[in-house]
mmCIF file of C-alpha atoms in Angstrom:
data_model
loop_
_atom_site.group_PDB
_atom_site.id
_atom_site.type_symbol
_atom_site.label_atom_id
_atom_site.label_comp_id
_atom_site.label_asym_id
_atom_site.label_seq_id
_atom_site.Cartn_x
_atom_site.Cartn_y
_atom_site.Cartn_z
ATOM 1 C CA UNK A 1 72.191 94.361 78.225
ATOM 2 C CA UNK A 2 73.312 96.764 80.899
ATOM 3 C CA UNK A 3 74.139 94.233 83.053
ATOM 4 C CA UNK A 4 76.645 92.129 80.619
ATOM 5 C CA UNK A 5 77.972 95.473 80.185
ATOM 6 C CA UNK A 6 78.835 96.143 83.648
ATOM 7 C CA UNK A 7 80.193 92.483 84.379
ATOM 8 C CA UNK A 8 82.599 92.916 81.200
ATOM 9 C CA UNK A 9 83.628 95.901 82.905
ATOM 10 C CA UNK A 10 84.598 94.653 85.824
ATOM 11 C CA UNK A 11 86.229 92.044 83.981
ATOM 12 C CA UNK A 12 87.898 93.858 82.787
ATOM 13 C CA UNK A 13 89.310 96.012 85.615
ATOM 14 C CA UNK A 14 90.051 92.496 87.297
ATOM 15 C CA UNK A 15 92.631 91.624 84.432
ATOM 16 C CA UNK A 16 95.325 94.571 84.379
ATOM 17 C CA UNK A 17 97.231 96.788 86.215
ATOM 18 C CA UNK A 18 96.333 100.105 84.497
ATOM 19 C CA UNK A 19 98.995 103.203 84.340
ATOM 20 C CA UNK A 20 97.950 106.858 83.347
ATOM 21 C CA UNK A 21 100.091 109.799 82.847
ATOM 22 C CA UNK A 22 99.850 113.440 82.491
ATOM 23 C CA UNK A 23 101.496 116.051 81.034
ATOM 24 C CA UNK A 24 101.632 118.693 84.215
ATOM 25 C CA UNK A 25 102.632 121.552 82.073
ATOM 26 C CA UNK A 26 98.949 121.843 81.094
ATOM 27 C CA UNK A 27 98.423 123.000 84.592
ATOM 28 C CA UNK A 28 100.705 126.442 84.807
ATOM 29 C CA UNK A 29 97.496 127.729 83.020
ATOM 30 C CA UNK A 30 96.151 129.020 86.555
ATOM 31 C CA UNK A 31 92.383 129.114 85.539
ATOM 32 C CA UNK A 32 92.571 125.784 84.747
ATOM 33 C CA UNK A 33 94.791 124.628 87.673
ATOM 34 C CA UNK A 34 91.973 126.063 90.527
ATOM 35 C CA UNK A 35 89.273 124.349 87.938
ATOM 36 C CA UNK A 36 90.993 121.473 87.976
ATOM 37 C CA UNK A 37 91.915 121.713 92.265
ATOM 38 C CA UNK A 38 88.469 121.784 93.227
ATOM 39 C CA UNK A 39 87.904 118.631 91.424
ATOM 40 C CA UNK A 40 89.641 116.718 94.039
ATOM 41 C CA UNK A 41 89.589 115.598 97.625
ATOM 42 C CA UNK A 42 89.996 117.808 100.688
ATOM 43 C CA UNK A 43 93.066 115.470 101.751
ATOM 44 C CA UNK A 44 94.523 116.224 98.011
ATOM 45 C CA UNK A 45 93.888 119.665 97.945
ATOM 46 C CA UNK A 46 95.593 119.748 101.809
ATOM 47 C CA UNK A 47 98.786 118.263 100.271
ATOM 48 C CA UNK A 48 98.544 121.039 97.902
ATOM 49 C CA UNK A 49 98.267 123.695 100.188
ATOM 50 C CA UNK A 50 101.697 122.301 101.843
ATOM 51 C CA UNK A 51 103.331 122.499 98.708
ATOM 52 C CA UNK A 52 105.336 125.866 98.339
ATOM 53 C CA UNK A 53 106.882 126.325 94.864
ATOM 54 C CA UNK A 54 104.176 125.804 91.719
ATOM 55 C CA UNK A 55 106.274 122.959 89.550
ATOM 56 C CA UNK A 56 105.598 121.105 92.865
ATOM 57 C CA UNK A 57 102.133 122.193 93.208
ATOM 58 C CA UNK A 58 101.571 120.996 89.714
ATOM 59 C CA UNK A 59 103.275 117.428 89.553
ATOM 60 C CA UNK A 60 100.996 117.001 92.691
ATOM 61 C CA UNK A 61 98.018 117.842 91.252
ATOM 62 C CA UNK A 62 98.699 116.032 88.168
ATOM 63 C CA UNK A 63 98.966 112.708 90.165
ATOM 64 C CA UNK A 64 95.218 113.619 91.454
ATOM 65 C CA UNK A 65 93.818 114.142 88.580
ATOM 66 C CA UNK A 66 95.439 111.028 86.786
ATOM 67 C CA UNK A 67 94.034 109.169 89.759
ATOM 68 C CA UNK A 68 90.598 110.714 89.524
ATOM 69 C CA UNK A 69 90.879 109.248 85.484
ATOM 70 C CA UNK A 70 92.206 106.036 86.848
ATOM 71 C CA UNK A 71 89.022 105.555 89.264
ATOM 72 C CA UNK A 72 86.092 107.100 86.471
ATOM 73 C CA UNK A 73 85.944 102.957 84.647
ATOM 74 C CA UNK A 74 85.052 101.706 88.484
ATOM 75 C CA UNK A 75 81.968 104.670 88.564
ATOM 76 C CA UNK A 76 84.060 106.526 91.127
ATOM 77 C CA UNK A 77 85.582 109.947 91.404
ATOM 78 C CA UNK A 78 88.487 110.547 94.013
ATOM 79 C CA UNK A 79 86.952 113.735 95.624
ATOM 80 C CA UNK A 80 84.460 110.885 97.102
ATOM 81 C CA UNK A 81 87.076 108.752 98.244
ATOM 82 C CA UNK A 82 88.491 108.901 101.935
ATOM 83 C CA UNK A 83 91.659 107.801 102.970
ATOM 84 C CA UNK A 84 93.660 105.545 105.728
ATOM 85 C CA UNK A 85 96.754 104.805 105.968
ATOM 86 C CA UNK A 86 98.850 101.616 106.470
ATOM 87 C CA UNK A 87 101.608 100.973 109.141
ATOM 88 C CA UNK A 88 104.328 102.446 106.791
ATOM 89 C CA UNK A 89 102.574 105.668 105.793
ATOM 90 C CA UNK A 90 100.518 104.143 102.215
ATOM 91 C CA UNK A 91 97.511 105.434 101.484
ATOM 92 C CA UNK A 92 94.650 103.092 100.732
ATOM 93 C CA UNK A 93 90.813 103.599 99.873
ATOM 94 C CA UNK A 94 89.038 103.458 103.271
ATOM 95 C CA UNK A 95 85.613 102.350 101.503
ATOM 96 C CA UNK A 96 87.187 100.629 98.481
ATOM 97 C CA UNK A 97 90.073 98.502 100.054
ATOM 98 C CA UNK A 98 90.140 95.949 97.505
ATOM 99 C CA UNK A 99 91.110 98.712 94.920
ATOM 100 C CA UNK A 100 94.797 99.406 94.690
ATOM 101 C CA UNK A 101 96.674 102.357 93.676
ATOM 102 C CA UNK A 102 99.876 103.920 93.178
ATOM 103 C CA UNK A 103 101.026 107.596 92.391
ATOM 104 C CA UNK A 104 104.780 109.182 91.176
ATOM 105 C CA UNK A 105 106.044 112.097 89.077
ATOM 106 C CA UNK A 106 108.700 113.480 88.227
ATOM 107 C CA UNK A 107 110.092 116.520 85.656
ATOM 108 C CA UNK A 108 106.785 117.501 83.676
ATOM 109 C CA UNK A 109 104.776 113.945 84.072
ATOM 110 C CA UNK A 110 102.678 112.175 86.780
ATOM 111 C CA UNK A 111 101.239 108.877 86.796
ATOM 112 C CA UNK A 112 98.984 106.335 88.303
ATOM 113 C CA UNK A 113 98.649 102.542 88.721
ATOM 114 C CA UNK A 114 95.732 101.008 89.490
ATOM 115 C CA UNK A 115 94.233 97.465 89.546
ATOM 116 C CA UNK A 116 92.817 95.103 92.347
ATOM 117 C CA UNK A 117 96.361 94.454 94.383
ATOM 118 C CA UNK A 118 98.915 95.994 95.986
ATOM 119 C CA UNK A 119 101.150 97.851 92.741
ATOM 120 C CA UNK A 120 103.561 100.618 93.187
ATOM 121 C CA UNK A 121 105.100 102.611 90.061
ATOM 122 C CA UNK A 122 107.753 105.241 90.045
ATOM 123 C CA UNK A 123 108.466 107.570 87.299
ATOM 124 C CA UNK A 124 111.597 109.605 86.662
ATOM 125 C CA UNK A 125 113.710 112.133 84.426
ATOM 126 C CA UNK A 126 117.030 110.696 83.170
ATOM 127 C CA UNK A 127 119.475 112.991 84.134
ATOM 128 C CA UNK A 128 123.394 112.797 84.042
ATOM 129 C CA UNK A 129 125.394 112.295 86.927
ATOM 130 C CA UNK A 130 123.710 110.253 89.137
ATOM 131 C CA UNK A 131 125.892 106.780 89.136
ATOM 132 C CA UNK A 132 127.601 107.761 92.509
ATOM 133 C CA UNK A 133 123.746 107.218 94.241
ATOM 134 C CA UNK A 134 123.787 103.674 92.476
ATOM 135 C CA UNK A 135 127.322 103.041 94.365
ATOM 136 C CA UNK A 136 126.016 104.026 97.121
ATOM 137 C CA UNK A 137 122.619 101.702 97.756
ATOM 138 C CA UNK A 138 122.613 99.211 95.210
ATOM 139 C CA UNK A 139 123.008 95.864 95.361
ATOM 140 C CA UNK A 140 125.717 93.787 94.715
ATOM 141 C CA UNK A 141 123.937 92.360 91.781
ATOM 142 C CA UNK A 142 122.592 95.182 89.976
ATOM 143 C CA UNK A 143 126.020 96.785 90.119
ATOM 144 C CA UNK A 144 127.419 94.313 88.039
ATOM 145 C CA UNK A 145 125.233 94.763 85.743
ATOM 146 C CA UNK A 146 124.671 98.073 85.361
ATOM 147 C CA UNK A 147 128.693 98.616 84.858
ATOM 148 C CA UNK A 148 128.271 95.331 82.353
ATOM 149 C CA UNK A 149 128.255 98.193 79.217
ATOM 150 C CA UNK A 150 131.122 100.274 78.325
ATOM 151 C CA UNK A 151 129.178 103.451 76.754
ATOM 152 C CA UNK A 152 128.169 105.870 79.413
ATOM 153 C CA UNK A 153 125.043 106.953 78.489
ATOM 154 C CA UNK A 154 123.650 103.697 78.297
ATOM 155 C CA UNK A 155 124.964 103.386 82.064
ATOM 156 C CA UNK A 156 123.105 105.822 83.101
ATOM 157 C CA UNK A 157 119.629 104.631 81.345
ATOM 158 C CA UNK A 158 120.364 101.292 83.371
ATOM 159 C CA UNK A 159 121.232 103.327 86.754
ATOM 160 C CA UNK A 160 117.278 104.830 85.967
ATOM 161 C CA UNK A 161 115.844 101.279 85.017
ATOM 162 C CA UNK A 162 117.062 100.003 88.076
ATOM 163 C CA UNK A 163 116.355 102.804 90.343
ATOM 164 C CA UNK A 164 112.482 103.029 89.157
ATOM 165 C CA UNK A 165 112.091 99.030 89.605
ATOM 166 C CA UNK A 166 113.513 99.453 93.269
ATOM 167 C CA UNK A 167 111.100 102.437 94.046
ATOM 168 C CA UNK A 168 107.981 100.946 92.559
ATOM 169 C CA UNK A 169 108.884 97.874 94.930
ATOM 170 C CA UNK A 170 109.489 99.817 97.558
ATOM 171 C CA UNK A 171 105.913 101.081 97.071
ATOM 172 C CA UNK A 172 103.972 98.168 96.273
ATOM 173 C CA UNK A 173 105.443 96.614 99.930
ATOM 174 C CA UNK A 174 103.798 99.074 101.562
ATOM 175 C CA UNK A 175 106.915 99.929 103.736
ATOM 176 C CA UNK A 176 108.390 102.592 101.351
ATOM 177 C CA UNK A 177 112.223 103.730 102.973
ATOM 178 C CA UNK A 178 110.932 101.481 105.974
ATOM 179 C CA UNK A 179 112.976 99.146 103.651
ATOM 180 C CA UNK A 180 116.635 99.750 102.966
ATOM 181 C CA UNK A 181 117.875 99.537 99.351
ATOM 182 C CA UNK A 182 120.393 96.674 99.812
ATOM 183 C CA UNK A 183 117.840 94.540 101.407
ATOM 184 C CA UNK A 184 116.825 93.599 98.125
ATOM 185 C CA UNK A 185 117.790 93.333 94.307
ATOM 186 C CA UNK A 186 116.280 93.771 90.762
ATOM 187 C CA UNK A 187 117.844 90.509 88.561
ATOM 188 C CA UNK A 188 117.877 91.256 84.687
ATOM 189 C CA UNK A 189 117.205 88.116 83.031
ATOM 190 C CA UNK A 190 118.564 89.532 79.277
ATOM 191 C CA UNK A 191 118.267 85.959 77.907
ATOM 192 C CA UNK A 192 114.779 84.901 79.116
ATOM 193 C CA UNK A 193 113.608 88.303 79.032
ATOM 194 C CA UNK A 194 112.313 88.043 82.440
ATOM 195 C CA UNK A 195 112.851 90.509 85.803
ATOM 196 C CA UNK A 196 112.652 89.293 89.254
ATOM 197 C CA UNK A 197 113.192 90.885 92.490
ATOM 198 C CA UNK A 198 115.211 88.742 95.173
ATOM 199 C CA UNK A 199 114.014 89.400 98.446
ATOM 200 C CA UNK A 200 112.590 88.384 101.888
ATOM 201 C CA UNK A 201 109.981 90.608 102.415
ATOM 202 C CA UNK A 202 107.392 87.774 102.501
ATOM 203 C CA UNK A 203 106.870 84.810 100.561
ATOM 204 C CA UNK A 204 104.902 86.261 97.033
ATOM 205 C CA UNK A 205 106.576 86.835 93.677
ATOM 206 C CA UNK A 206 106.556 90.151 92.398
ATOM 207 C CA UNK A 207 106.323 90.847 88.421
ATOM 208 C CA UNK A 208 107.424 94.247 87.280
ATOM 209 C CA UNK A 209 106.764 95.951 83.453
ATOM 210 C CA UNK A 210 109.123 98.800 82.252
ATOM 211 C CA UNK A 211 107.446 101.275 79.924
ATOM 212 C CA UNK A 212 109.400 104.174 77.599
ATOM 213 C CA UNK A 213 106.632 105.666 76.234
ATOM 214 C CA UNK A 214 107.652 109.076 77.289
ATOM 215 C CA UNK A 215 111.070 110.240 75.853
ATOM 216 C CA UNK A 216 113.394 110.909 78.644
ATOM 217 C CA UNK A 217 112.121 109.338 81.098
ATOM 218 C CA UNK A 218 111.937 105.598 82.834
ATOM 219 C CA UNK A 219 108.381 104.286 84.070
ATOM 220 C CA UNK A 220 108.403 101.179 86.111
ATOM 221 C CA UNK A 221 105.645 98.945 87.816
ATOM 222 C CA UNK A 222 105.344 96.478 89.974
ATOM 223 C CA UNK A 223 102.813 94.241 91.107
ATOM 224 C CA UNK A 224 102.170 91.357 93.377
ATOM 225 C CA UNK A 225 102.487 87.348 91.802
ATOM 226 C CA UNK A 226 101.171 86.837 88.044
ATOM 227 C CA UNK A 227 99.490 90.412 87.906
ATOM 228 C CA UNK A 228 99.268 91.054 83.900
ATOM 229 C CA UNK A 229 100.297 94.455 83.685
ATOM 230 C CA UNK A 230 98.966 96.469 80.407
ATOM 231 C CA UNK A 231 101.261 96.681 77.510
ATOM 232 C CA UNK A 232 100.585 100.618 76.693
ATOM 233 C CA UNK A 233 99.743 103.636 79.793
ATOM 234 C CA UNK A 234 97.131 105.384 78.688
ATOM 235 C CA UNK A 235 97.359 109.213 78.485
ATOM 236 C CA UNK A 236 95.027 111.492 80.631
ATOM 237 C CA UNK A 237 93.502 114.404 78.654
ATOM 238 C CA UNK A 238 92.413 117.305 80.332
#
């Protein structure tokens, strides 16, 4: 019985890219941001220690505890993990290589993707008065149609759809800024309902999920080839 159990587990891990979130506000409550601090690994808690102003102390912690949630269905807890590092700076499990993660916040949420390949997500706060960073480093293609609508606002939430699908590619590469902006492009497929990214980065197909479950803010993922990525992200309760 137990062991049908664990093989529909790790089924079931095998299947989906998995996103959690968390609301960081919980942790300006300083009790529970040391409880929470020594729950994690010396190389997280390091980071922290860098960090000098709390709202950045708190998104990063956030994205540690999300990935300790992410890891508890594989029997694992991050403070037990150890870390290397690929040629571009991404962190990898050095004991658990063949599980893949991926960590962003941004405003009052951080998230994490995880699943058996490479994935990278990005998560960020819609805010006016960015369309002049679009000019400057996107593509010819997603230009066009991000400036396809008239009505500003909606302008702006295609600026942030864009933006978040480049970043979580960026990640999932591996080579983060290693790779410039222009040297690749997010197609909207409106009538097939279908994204690609057109690149040259190697020879795999990338498939990438949007989500809008939080208001105000643009979640993207992206994993490599036919990766089903799961519909909902699943909230991380302290």
């Amino acid at each position: 019985m137990l062991l049908a159990y664990c093989n529909t587990i790790e089924s079931w891990l095998k299947e989906m890219i998995y996103t959690y979130y968390l609301d960081v506000t919980q942790l300006e409550n300083e009790e529970l941001f040391q409880e929470k601090r020594e729950l994690l690994s010396p190389y997280r808690q390091q980071k922290l220690a860098l960090l000098k102003h709390a709202k950045d102390k708190n998104r990063s912690l956030g994205a540690g505890i999300a990935l300790d949630h992410a890891l508890a269905p594989y029997g694992l807890k991050e403070r037990e993990m150890e870390y290397e590092f690929g040629e571009w700076g991404k962190p990898f499990f050095k004991y658990h290589p063949e599980i893949c993660f991926s960590l962003s916040h941004s405003g009052d949420y951080a998230i994490c993707s995880i699943g058996d390949r490479p994935v990278g997500n990005d998560i960020e706060l819609i805010k006016n008065g960015r369309l002049k960073v679009a000019d400057r480093f996107f593509a010819k293609e997603e230009l066009e149609w991000m400036y396809a609508v008239q009505d500003e606002e909606e302008i702006t939430g295609r600026m942030f759809r864009i933006w978040t699908m480049k970043e979580s590619f960026l990640k999932v590469t591996g080579r983060g800024m290693a790779l410039s902006l222009r040297d690749f492009a997010i197609c909207m497929d409106e009538e097939r309902n279908r994204i690609r990214v057109k690149h040259t980065v190697d020879a795999k197909y990338y498939h990438m999920k949007e989500y809008q479950d939080i208001a105000g803010y643009r979640v993207s993922v992206c994993c490599q080839e036919s990766k089903e990525i799961a519909y909902s992200m699943i909230e991380t309760v302290l």
